[in-house]
Coordinates of C-alpha atoms in Angstrom, one line a residue:
M1 CA 4.5 39.3 -24.1
P2 CA 4.4 35.6 -23.1
L3 CA 5.1 33.1 -25.9
R4 CA 2.0 30.8 -24.9
S5 CA -0.9 30.7 -22.7
D6 CA -1.0 29.5 -18.9
W7 CA -2.4 26.1 -19.0
S8 CA -2.0 25.4 -15.3
Q9 CA -5.7 25.5 -14.5
R10 CA -7.0 23.7 -17.5
N11 CA -9.4 20.7 -17.0
C12 CA -6.8 18.2 -18.7
S13 CA -3.9 16.6 -16.9
M14 CA -1.9 16.6 -20.1
A15 CA -2.3 20.3 -20.6
R16 CA -1.4 21.0 -16.9
G17 CA 1.7 18.8 -17.4
L18 CA 2.7 20.5 -20.6
D19 CA 2.4 23.7 -18.9
I20 CA 5.6 22.8 -17.0
L21 CA 7.3 20.0 -19.1
G22 CA 6.2 21.2 -22.5
D23 CA 9.1 23.6 -23.2
P24 CA 12.2 21.8 -24.9
W25 CA 14.7 24.0 -22.8
S26 CA 13.0 22.9 -19.6
I27 CA 13.2 19.1 -20.6
L28 CA 17.1 19.8 -21.5
V29 CA 17.7 21.5 -18.2
L30 CA 16.2 18.5 -16.4
R31 CA 18.4 16.2 -18.5
E32 CA 21.4 18.1 -17.3
V33 CA 20.4 17.9 -13.7
F34 CA 19.7 14.3 -14.0
F35 CA 23.2 13.8 -15.4
G36 CA 24.5 15.5 -12.3
N37 CA 25.1 18.9 -14.0
G38 CA 23.4 21.4 -11.9
R39 CA 25.7 24.3 -11.9
F40 CA 24.6 27.3 -14.1
D41 CA 27.8 27.7 -16.0
A42 CA 28.3 24.1 -16.7
M43 CA 24.7 23.8 -17.9
K44 CA 25.1 27.0 -20.0
D45 CA 28.2 25.4 -21.6
R46 CA 26.7 22.1 -22.2
L47 CA 23.2 23.4 -23.5
E48 CA 24.8 26.3 -25.5
V49 CA 22.1 28.5 -24.4
A50 CA 21.8 32.2 -23.6
D51 CA 22.0 33.4 -20.0
S52 CA 18.4 34.8 -20.1
V53 CA 16.9 31.6 -21.5
L54 CA 18.6 29.4 -18.9
T55 CA 17.8 31.7 -16.0
K56 CA 14.1 31.9 -17.0
R57 CA 13.9 28.0 -17.3
L58 CA 15.7 27.4 -14.0
A59 CA 13.5 29.8 -12.2
G60 CA 10.4 28.2 -13.8
L61 CA 11.4 24.7 -12.8
V62 CA 12.3 26.0 -9.2
E63 CA 8.9 27.7 -8.9
S64 CA 7.2 24.6 -10.4
G65 CA 8.7 22.5 -7.6
L66 CA 10.9 20.2 -10.0
L67 CA 14.2 21.7 -8.9
G68 CA 15.5 23.1 -5.7
K69 CA 18.8 25.0 -5.0
K70 CA 21.7 24.0 -2.8
A71 CA 24.5 26.3 -1.8
Y72 CA 28.1 25.5 -2.6
D73 CA 31.4 27.4 -2.1
D74 CA 33.1 28.3 -5.3
G75 CA 36.6 29.4 -4.1
G76 CA 35.4 31.8 -1.6
R77 CA 32.1 32.8 -3.3
S78 CA 28.8 31.2 -2.2
R79 CA 26.8 30.0 -5.3
Q80 CA 23.7 27.9 -6.0
E81 CA 23.5 24.6 -7.6
Y82 CA 20.2 23.2 -8.9
V83 CA 19.2 19.7 -7.7
L84 CA 16.2 17.6 -8.2
T85 CA 13.3 17.6 -5.8
P86 CA 11.2 14.3 -5.5
M87 CA 8.7 16.0 -7.9
G88 CA 11.5 16.5 -10.3
E89 CA 12.8 13.0 -10.0
D90 CA 9.3 11.7 -10.9
A91 CA 9.7 13.3 -14.3
L92 CA 12.1 10.7 -15.2
P93 CA 9.7 8.5 -17.2
V94 CA 8.7 11.5 -19.3
L95 CA 12.4 12.1 -20.3
N96 CA 12.9 8.4 -20.7
A97 CA 9.8 8.3 -23.0
V98 CA 11.1 11.1 -25.3
T99 CA 14.5 9.5 -25.5
I100 CA 13.2 6.0 -26.4
W101 CA 10.8 7.4 -28.8
A102 CA 13.5 9.5 -30.5
E103 CA 16.0 6.5 -30.7
K104 CA 13.1 4.4 -32.4
H105 CA 11.9 7.1 -34.8
L106 CA 14.6 9.7 -35.5
P107 CA 17.9 9.3 -37.2
A108 CA 20.9 10.3 -35.3
P109 CA 23.4 12.7 -37.0
S110 CA 26.3 10.6 -35.7
D111 CA 27.3 7.5 -33.7
K112 CA 27.7 9.7 -30.6
A113 CA 24.4 11.2 -31.0
H114 CA 22.5 8.4 -29.3
L115 CA 21.2 8.3 -25.8
Y116 CA 20.1 5.0 -24.3
V117 CA 18.1 4.2 -21.0
I118 CA 20.0 1.5 -19.1
H119 CA 18.5 -0.4 -16.1
A120 CA 21.5 -0.5 -13.8
G121 CA 20.1 -3.3 -11.9
C122 CA 20.4 -5.8 -14.7
G123 CA 22.8 -3.7 -17.0
N124 CA 20.5 -3.9 -19.9
P125 CA 19.0 -1.2 -22.2
T126 CA 15.3 -0.9 -22.1
T127 CA 12.6 0.2 -24.5
S128 CA 10.1 1.2 -21.9
A129 CA 10.0 4.6 -20.1
D130 CA 9.2 3.2 -16.6
T131 CA 9.9 -0.6 -16.4
C132 CA 13.0 -2.5 -17.6
T133 CA 12.0 -4.6 -20.7
E134 CA 14.6 -7.1 -19.7
C135 CA 13.8 -8.0 -16.0
G136 CA 10.5 -6.2 -15.4
E137 CA 11.8 -4.0 -12.5
R138 CA 10.4 -0.5 -12.2
L139 CA 12.9 2.1 -13.3
T140 CA 13.8 4.9 -10.9
A141 CA 16.6 7.6 -10.9
A142 CA 18.4 5.4 -8.3
N143 CA 18.6 2.5 -10.6
T144 CA 18.7 3.9 -14.0
S145 CA 21.7 5.2 -16.0
W146 CA 21.8 7.0 -19.4
H147 CA 24.4 6.1 -21.9
S148 CA 25.5 9.0 -24.1
R149 CA 28.7 8.3 -26.0
A150 CA 29.1 12.0 -26.5
R151 CA 29.6 12.3 -22.7
S152 CA 31.2 8.9 -21.7
E153 CA 32.0 5.4 -23.0
Q154 CA 30.2 4.1 -20.0
P155 CA 26.6 4.7 -18.8
I156 CA 26.2 7.5 -16.3
P157 CA 24.2 6.9 -13.2
L158 CA 21.4 9.5 -12.7
S159 CA 21.2 11.9 -9.9
T160 CA 18.4 11.5 -7.5
A161 CA 16.6 14.0 -5.3
S162 CA 18.5 12.8 -2.4
A163 CA 21.9 12.4 -4.1
K164 CA 23.0 15.9 -3.2
G165 CA 21.2 16.5 0.0
S166 CA 18.0 18.6 0.5
A167 CA 17.3 21.5 -1.7
A168 CA 17.0 25.0 -0.2

């Protein structure tokens, strides 16, 4: 039995968008792929998620067109890595908005539990999901970094739809 209704044909843009992006696991999977972590086992470890949950969310994101698959060789075994499509890359402002909202309104359990959106062009953090509040430039995956001290002491440049080649 499905957990929720299919909203893909609703007369509301927000409902149709939430049909794809409204699941927390899907947003966290996209976060991992933006961080350049598109391999199943690495995502599973980072997210601490069951195989079945991750498999279902990855399949849904591929079916929806946000992710593609790219083959890679794992010591003689051919495997698939998940990469952003242009449609997936366009979801960046949604992830930025959730992050910025949480930083503003929700307490972090530790100093390393923060995630900041950084405009790499000017090097400053921003409080806008789509435009740098310091210099006014539009934020894209190519000019945005996320700074998570749980991952690195330095901001991490985001993956783009073209960063890993074309998706299969």
